[in-house]
PDB file of C-alpha atoms and ligand atoms in Angstrom:
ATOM      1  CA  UNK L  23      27.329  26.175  76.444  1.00 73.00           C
ATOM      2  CA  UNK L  24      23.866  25.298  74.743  1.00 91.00           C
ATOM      3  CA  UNK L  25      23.455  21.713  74.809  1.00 97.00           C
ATOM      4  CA  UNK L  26      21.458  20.315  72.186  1.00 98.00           C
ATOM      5  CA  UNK L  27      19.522  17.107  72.597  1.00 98.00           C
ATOM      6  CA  UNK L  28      18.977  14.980  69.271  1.00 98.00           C
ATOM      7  CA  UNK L  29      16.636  11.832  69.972  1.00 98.00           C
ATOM      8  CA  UNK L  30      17.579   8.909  67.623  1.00 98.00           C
ATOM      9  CA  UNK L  31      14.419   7.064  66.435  1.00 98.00           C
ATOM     10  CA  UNK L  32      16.169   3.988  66.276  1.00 98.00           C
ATOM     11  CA  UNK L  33      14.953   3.285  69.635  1.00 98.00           C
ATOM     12  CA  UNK L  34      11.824   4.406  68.388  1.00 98.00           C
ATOM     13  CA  UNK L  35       8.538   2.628  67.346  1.00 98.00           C
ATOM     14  CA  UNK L  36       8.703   1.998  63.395  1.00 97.00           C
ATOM     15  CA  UNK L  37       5.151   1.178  62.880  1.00 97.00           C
ATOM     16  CA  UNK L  38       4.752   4.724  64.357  1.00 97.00           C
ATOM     17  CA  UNK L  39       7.173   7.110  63.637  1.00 98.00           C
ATOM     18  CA  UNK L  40       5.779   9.822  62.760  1.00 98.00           C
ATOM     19  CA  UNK L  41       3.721   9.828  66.546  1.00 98.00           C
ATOM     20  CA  UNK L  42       6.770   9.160  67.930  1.00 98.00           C
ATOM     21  CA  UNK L  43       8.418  12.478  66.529  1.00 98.00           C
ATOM     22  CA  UNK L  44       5.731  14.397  66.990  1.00 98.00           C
ATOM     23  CA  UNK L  45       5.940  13.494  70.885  1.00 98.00           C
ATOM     24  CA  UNK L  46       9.743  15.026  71.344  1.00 98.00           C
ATOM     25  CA  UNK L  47       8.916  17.862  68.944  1.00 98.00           C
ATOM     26  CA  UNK L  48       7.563  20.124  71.178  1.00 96.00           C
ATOM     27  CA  UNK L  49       8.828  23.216  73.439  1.00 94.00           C
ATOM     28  CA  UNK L  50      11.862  22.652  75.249  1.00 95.00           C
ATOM     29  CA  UNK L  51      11.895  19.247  73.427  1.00 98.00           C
ATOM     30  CA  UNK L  52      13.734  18.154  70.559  1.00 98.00           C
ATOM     31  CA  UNK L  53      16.904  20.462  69.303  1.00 98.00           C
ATOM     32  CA  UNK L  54      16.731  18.376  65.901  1.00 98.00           C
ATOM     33  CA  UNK L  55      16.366  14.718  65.063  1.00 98.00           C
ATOM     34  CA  UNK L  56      18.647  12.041  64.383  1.00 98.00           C
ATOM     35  CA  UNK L  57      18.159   9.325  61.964  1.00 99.00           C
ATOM     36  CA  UNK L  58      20.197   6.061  61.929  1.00 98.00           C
ATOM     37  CA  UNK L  59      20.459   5.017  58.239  1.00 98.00           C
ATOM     38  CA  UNK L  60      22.000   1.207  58.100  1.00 98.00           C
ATOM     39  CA  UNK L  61      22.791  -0.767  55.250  1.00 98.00           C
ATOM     40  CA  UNK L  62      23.482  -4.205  57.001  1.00 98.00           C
ATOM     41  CA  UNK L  63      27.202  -3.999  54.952  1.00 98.00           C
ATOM     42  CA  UNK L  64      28.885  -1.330  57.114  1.00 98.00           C
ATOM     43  CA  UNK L  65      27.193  -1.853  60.154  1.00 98.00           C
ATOM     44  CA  UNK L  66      25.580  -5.121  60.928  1.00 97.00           C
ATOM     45  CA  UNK L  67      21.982  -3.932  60.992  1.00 98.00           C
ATOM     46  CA  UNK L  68      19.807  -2.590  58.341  1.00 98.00           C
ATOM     47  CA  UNK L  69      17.530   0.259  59.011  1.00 98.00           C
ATOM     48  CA  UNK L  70      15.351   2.823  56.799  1.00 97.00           C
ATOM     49  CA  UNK L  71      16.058   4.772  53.036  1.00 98.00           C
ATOM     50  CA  UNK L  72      15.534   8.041  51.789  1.00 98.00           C
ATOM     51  CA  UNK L  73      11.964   7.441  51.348  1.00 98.00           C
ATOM     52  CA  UNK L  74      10.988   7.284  54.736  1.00 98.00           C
ATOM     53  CA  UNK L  75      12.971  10.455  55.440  1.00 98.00           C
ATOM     54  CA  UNK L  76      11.134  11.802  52.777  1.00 98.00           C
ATOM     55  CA  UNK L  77       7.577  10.647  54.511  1.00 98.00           C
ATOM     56  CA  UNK L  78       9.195  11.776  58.239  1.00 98.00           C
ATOM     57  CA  UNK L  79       9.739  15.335  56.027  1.00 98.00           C
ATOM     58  CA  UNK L  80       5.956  16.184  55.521  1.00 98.00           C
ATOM     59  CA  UNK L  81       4.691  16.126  59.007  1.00 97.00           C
ATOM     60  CA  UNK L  82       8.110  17.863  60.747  1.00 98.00           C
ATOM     61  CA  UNK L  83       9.694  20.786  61.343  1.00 98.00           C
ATOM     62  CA  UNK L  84      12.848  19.731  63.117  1.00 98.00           C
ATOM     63  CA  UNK L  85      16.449  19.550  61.714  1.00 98.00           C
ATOM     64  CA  UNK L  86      16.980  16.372  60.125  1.00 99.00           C
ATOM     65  CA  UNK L  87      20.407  14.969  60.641  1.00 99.00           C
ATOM     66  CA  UNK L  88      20.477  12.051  58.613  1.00 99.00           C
ATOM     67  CA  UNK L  89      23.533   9.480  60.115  1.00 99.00           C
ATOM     68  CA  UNK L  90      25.085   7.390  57.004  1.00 99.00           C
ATOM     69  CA  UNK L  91      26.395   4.082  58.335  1.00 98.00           C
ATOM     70  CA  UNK L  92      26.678   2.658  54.651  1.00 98.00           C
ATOM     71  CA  UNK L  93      29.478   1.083  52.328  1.00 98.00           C
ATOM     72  CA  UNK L  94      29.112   3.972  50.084  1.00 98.00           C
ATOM     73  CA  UNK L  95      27.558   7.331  51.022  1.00 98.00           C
ATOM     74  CA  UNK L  96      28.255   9.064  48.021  1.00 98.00           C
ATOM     75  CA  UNK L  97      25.854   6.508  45.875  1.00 98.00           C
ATOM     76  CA  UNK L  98      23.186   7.485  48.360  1.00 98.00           C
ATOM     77  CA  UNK L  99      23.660  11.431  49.813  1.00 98.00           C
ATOM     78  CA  UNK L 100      21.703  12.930  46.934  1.00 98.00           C
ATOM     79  CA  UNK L 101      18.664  11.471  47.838  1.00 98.00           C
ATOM     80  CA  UNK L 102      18.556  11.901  51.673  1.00 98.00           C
ATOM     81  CA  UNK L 103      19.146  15.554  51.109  1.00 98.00           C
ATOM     82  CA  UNK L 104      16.388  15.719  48.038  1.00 98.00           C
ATOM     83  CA  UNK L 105      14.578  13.635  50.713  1.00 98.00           C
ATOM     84  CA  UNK L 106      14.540  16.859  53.468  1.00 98.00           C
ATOM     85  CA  UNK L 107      17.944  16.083  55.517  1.00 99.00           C
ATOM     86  CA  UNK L 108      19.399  18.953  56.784  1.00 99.00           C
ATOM     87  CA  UNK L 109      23.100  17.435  57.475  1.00 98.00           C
ATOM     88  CA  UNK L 110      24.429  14.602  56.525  1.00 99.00           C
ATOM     89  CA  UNK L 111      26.735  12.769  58.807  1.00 99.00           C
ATOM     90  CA  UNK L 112      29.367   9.866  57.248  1.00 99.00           C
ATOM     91  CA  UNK L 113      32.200   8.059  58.379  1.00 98.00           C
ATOM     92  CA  UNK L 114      35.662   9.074  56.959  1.00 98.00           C
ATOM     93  CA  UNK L 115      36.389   5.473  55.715  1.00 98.00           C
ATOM     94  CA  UNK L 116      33.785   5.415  53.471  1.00 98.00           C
ATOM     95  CA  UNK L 117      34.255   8.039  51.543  1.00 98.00           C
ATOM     96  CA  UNK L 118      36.813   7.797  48.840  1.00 97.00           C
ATOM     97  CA  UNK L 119      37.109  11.503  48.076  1.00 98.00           C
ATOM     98  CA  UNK L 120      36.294  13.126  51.423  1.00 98.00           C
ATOM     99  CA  UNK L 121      37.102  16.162  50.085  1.00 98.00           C
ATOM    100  CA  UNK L 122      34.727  16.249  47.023  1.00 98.00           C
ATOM    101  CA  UNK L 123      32.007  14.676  49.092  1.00 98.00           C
ATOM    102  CA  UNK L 124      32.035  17.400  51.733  1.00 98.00           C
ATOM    103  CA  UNK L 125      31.949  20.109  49.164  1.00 98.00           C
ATOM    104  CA  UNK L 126      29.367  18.722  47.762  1.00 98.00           C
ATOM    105  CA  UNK L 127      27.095  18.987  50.575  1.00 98.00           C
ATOM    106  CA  UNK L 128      28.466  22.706  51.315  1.00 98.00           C
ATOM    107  CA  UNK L 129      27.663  23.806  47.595  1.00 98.00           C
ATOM    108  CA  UNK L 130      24.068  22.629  48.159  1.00 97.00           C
ATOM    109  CA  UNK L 131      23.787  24.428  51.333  1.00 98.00           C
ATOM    110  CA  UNK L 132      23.631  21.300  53.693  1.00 98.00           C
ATOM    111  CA  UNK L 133      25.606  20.610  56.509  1.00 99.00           C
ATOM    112  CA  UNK L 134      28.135  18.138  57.277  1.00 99.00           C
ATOM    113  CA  UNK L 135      29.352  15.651  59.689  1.00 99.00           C
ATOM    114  CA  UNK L 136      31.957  12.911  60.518  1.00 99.00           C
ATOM    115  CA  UNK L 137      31.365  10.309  62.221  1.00 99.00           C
ATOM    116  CA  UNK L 138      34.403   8.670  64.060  1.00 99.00           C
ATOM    117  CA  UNK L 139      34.167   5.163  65.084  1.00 98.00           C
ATOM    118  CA  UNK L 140      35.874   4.260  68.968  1.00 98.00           C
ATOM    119  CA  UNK L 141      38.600   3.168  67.095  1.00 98.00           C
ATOM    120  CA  UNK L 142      38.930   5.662  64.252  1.00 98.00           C
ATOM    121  CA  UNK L 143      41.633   8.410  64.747  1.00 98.00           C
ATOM    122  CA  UNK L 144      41.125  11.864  65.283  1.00 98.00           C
ATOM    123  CA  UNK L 145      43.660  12.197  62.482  1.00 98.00           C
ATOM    124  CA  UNK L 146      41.184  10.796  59.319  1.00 98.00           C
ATOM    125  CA  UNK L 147      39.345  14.156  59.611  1.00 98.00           C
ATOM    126  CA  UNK L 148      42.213  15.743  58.103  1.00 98.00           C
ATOM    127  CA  UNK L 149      41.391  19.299  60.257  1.00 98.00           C
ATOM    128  CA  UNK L 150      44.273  20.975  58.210  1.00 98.00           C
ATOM    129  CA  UNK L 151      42.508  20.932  55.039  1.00 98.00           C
ATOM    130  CA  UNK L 152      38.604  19.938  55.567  1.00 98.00           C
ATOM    131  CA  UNK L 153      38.306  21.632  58.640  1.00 98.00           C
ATOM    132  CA  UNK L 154      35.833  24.476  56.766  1.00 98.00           C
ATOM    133  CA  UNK L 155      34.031  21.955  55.293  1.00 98.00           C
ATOM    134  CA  UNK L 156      32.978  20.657  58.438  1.00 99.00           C
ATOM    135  CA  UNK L 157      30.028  21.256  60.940  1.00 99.00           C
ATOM    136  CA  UNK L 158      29.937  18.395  63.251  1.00 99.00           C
ATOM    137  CA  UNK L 159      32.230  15.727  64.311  1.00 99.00           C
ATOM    138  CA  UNK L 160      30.851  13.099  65.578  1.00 99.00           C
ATOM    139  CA  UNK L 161      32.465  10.573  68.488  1.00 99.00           C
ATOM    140  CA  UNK L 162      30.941   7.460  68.182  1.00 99.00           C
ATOM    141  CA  UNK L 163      30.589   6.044  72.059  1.00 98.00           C
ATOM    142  CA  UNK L 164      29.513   2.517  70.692  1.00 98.00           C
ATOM    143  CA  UNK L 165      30.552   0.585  67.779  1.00 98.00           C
ATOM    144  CA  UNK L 166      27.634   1.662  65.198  1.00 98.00           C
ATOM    145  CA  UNK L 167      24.882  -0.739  64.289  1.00 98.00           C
ATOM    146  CA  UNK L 168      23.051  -0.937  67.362  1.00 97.00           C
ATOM    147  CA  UNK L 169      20.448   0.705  70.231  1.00 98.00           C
ATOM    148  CA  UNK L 170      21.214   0.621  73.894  1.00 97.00           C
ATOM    149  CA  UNK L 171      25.205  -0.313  74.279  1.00 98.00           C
ATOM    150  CA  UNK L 172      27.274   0.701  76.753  1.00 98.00           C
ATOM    151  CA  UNK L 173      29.330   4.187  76.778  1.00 98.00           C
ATOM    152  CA  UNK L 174      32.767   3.064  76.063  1.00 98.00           C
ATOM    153  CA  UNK L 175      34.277   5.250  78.904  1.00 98.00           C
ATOM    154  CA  UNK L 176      37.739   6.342  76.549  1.00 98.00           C
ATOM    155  CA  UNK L 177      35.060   8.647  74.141  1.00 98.00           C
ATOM    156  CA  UNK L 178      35.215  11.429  76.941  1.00 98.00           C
ATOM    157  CA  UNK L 179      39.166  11.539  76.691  1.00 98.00           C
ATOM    158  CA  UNK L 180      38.804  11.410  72.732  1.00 99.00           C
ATOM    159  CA  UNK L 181      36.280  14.006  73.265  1.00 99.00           C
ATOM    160  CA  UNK L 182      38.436  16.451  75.009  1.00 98.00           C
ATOM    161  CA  UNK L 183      41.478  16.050  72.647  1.00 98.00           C
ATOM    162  CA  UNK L 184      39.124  16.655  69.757  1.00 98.00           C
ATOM    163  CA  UNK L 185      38.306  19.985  71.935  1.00 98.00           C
ATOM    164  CA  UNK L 186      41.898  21.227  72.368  1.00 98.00           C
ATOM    165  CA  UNK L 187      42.725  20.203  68.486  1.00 98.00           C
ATOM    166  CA  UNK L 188      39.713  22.242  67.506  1.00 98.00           C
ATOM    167  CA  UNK L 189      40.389  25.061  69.595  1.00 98.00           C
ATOM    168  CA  UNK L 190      44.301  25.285  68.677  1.00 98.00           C
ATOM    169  CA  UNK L 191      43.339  25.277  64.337  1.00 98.00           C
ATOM    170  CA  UNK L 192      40.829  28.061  65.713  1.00 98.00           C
ATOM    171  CA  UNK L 193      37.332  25.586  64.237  1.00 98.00           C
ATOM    172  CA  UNK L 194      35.442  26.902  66.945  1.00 95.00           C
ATOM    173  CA  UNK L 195      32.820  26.904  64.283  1.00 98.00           C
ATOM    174  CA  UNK L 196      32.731  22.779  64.557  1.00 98.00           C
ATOM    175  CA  UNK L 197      30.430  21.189  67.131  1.00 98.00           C
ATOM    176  CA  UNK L 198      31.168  18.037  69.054  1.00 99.00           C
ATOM    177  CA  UNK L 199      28.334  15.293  68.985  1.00 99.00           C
ATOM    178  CA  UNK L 200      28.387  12.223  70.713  1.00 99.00           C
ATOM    179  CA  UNK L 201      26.199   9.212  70.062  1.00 99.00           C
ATOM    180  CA  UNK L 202      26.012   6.074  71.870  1.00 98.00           C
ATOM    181  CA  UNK L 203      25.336   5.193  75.158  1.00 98.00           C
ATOM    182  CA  UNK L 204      24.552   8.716  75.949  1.00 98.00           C
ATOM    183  CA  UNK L 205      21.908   8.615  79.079  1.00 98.00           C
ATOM    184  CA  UNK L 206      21.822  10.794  82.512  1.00 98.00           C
ATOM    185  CA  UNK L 207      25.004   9.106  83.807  1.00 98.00           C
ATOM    186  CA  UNK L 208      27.071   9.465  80.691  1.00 98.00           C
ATOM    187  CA  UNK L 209      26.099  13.235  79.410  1.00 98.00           C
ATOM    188  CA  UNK L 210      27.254  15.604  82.276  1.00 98.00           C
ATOM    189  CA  UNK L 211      30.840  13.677  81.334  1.00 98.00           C
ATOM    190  CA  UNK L 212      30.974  14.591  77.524  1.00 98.00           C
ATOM    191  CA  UNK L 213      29.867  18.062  78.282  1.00 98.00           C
ATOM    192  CA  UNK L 214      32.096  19.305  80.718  1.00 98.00           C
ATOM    193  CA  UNK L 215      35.089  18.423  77.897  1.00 98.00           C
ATOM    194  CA  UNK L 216      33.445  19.879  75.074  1.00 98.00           C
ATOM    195  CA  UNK L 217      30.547  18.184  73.461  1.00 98.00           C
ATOM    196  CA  UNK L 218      27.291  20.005  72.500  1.00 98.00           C
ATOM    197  CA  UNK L 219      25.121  18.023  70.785  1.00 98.00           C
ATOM    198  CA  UNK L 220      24.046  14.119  72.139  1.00 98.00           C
ATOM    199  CA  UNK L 221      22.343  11.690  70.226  1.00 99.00           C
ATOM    200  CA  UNK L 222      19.816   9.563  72.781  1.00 98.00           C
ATOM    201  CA  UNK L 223      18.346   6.683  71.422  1.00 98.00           C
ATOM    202  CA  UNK L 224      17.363   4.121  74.482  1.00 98.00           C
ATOM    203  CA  UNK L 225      17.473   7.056  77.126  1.00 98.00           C
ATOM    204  CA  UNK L 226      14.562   9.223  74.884  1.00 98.00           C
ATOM    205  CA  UNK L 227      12.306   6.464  73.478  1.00 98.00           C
ATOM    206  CA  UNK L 228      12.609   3.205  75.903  1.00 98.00           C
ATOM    207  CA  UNK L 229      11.007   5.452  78.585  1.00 98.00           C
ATOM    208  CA  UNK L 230       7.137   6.245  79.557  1.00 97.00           C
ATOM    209  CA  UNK L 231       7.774   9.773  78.773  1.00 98.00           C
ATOM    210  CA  UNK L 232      10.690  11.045  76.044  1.00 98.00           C
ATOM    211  CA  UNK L 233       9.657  14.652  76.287  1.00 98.00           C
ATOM    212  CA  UNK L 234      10.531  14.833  80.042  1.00 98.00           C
ATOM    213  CA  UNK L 235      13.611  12.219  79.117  1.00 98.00           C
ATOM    214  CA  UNK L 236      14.828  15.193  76.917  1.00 98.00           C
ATOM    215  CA  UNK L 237      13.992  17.999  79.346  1.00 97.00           C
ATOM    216  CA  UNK L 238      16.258  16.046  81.793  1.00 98.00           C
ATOM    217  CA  UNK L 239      19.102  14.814  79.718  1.00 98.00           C
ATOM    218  CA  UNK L 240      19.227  18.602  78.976  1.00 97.00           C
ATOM    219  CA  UNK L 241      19.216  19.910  83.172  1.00 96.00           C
ATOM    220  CA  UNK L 242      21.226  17.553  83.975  1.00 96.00           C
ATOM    221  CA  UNK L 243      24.216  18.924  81.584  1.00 94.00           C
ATOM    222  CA  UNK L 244      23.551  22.572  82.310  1.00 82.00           C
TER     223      UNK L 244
HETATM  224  C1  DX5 X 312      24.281   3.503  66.698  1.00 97.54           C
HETATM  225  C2  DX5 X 312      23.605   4.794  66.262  1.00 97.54           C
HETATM  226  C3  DX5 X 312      23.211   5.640  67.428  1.00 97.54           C
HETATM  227  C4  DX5 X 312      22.244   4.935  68.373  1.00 97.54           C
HETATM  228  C5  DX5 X 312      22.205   5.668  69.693  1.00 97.54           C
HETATM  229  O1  DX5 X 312      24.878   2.906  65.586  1.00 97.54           O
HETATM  230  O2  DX5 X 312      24.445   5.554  65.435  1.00 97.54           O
HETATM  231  O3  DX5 X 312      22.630   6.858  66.961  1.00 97.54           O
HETATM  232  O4  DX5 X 312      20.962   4.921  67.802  1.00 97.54           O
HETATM  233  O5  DX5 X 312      21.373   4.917  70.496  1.00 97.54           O
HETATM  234  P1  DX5 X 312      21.538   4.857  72.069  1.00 97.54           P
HETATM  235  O6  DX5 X 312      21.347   6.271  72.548  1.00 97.54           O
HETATM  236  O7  DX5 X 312      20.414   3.938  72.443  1.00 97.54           O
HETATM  237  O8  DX5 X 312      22.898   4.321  72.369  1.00 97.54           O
HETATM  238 ZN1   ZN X 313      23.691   7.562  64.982  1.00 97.54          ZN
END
């Protein structure tokens, strides 16, 4: 299975983003970017807007997956995909139409996500009828809001039911993420059940090297 590494530049150095990206976008580097958008309501933190995406836009080529932890995406999607995100990733519970806000994104030709929180069922991405509306489903191995927690050790069991629930309403087309807590101890175990794409925050950035961080997050899962 290709994994795909996604560095999270919350763990990154604001006052030098762009440098920062540039480091981990390079060969064998970066599979696309992942960018932690907090509103201090949802999550208890408050990160960056659509107009630093936007900035982040002109001087990269990656994929930019732009991670909603806000009250109320659907005030705030059309300007982080006018702003150059390439999916947009929310959490079930905030969205009051799930349905209309997924199609939304699919008419425009950007993907989707869900983001599940440790304690948010399998169930509230309502496979049965959204499951062509979705690219990525997110498991959430911390409680959102912050860098550097500790991999709550039930994700890899949520991670391989998500797997067998995929595989058995034949979504094979939906990819597994996991961010939180992902590092060289932690990815090897959501791999082998399933996942494909890992977010790494602290393991890419709070490190004298991220490029090499990346290149061995990635050998260690293959
Ligand atoms: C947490 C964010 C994660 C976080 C991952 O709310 O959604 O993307 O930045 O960071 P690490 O890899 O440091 O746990
Ligand atoms: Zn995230």
């Amino acid at each position: 299975m290709n994994i795909q590494i996604a560095p999270s530049i919350l763990s990154a150095d604001f006052s030098k983003l762009g440098e920062d990206i540039q480091k981990v976008e390079q060969l064998n580097g970066a599979d696309l970017l992942h960018i932690d958008v907090m509103d201090g309501h949802y999550v208890p933190n408050l990160t960056i807007g659509p107009c630093v995406v936007k900035s982040l836009r002109k001087s990269s080529k990656l994929f930019f997956e732009s991670h909603l932890m806000v009250t109320n995406p659907d005030e705030l999607i059309d300007d982080f995909v006018k702003a150059g995100s390439d999916r947009i990733v929310v959490h079930p519970e905030t969205c009051l139409h799930l349905h209309r806000t997924l199609s939304k994104l699919k008419d425009q030709g950007i993907q989707t996500g869900l983001a599940l929180n440790p304690s948010t069922p399998i169930e509230l991405c309502s496979l049965e009828y959204l499951g062509e509306l979705i690219d990525v489903i997110t498991i959430m191995s911390v409680n959102p809001g912050f860098p550097a927690q500790k991999f709550i050790n039930f994700s890899v069991n949520k991670i391989a039911t998500l797997k067998v629930r995929l595989n058995e309403l034949k979504l094979s087309h939906i990819q597994i993420e996991v961010d939180g807590g992902i590092n060289k101890e932690t990815a090897p175990l959501v791999t082998k059940v399933g996942a494909s794409i890992l977010v790494a925050g602290n393991a890419v950035y709070n490190t004298d090297n991220p490029l090499q961080a990346i290149k061995e997050l990635r050998a260690i899962c293959d």
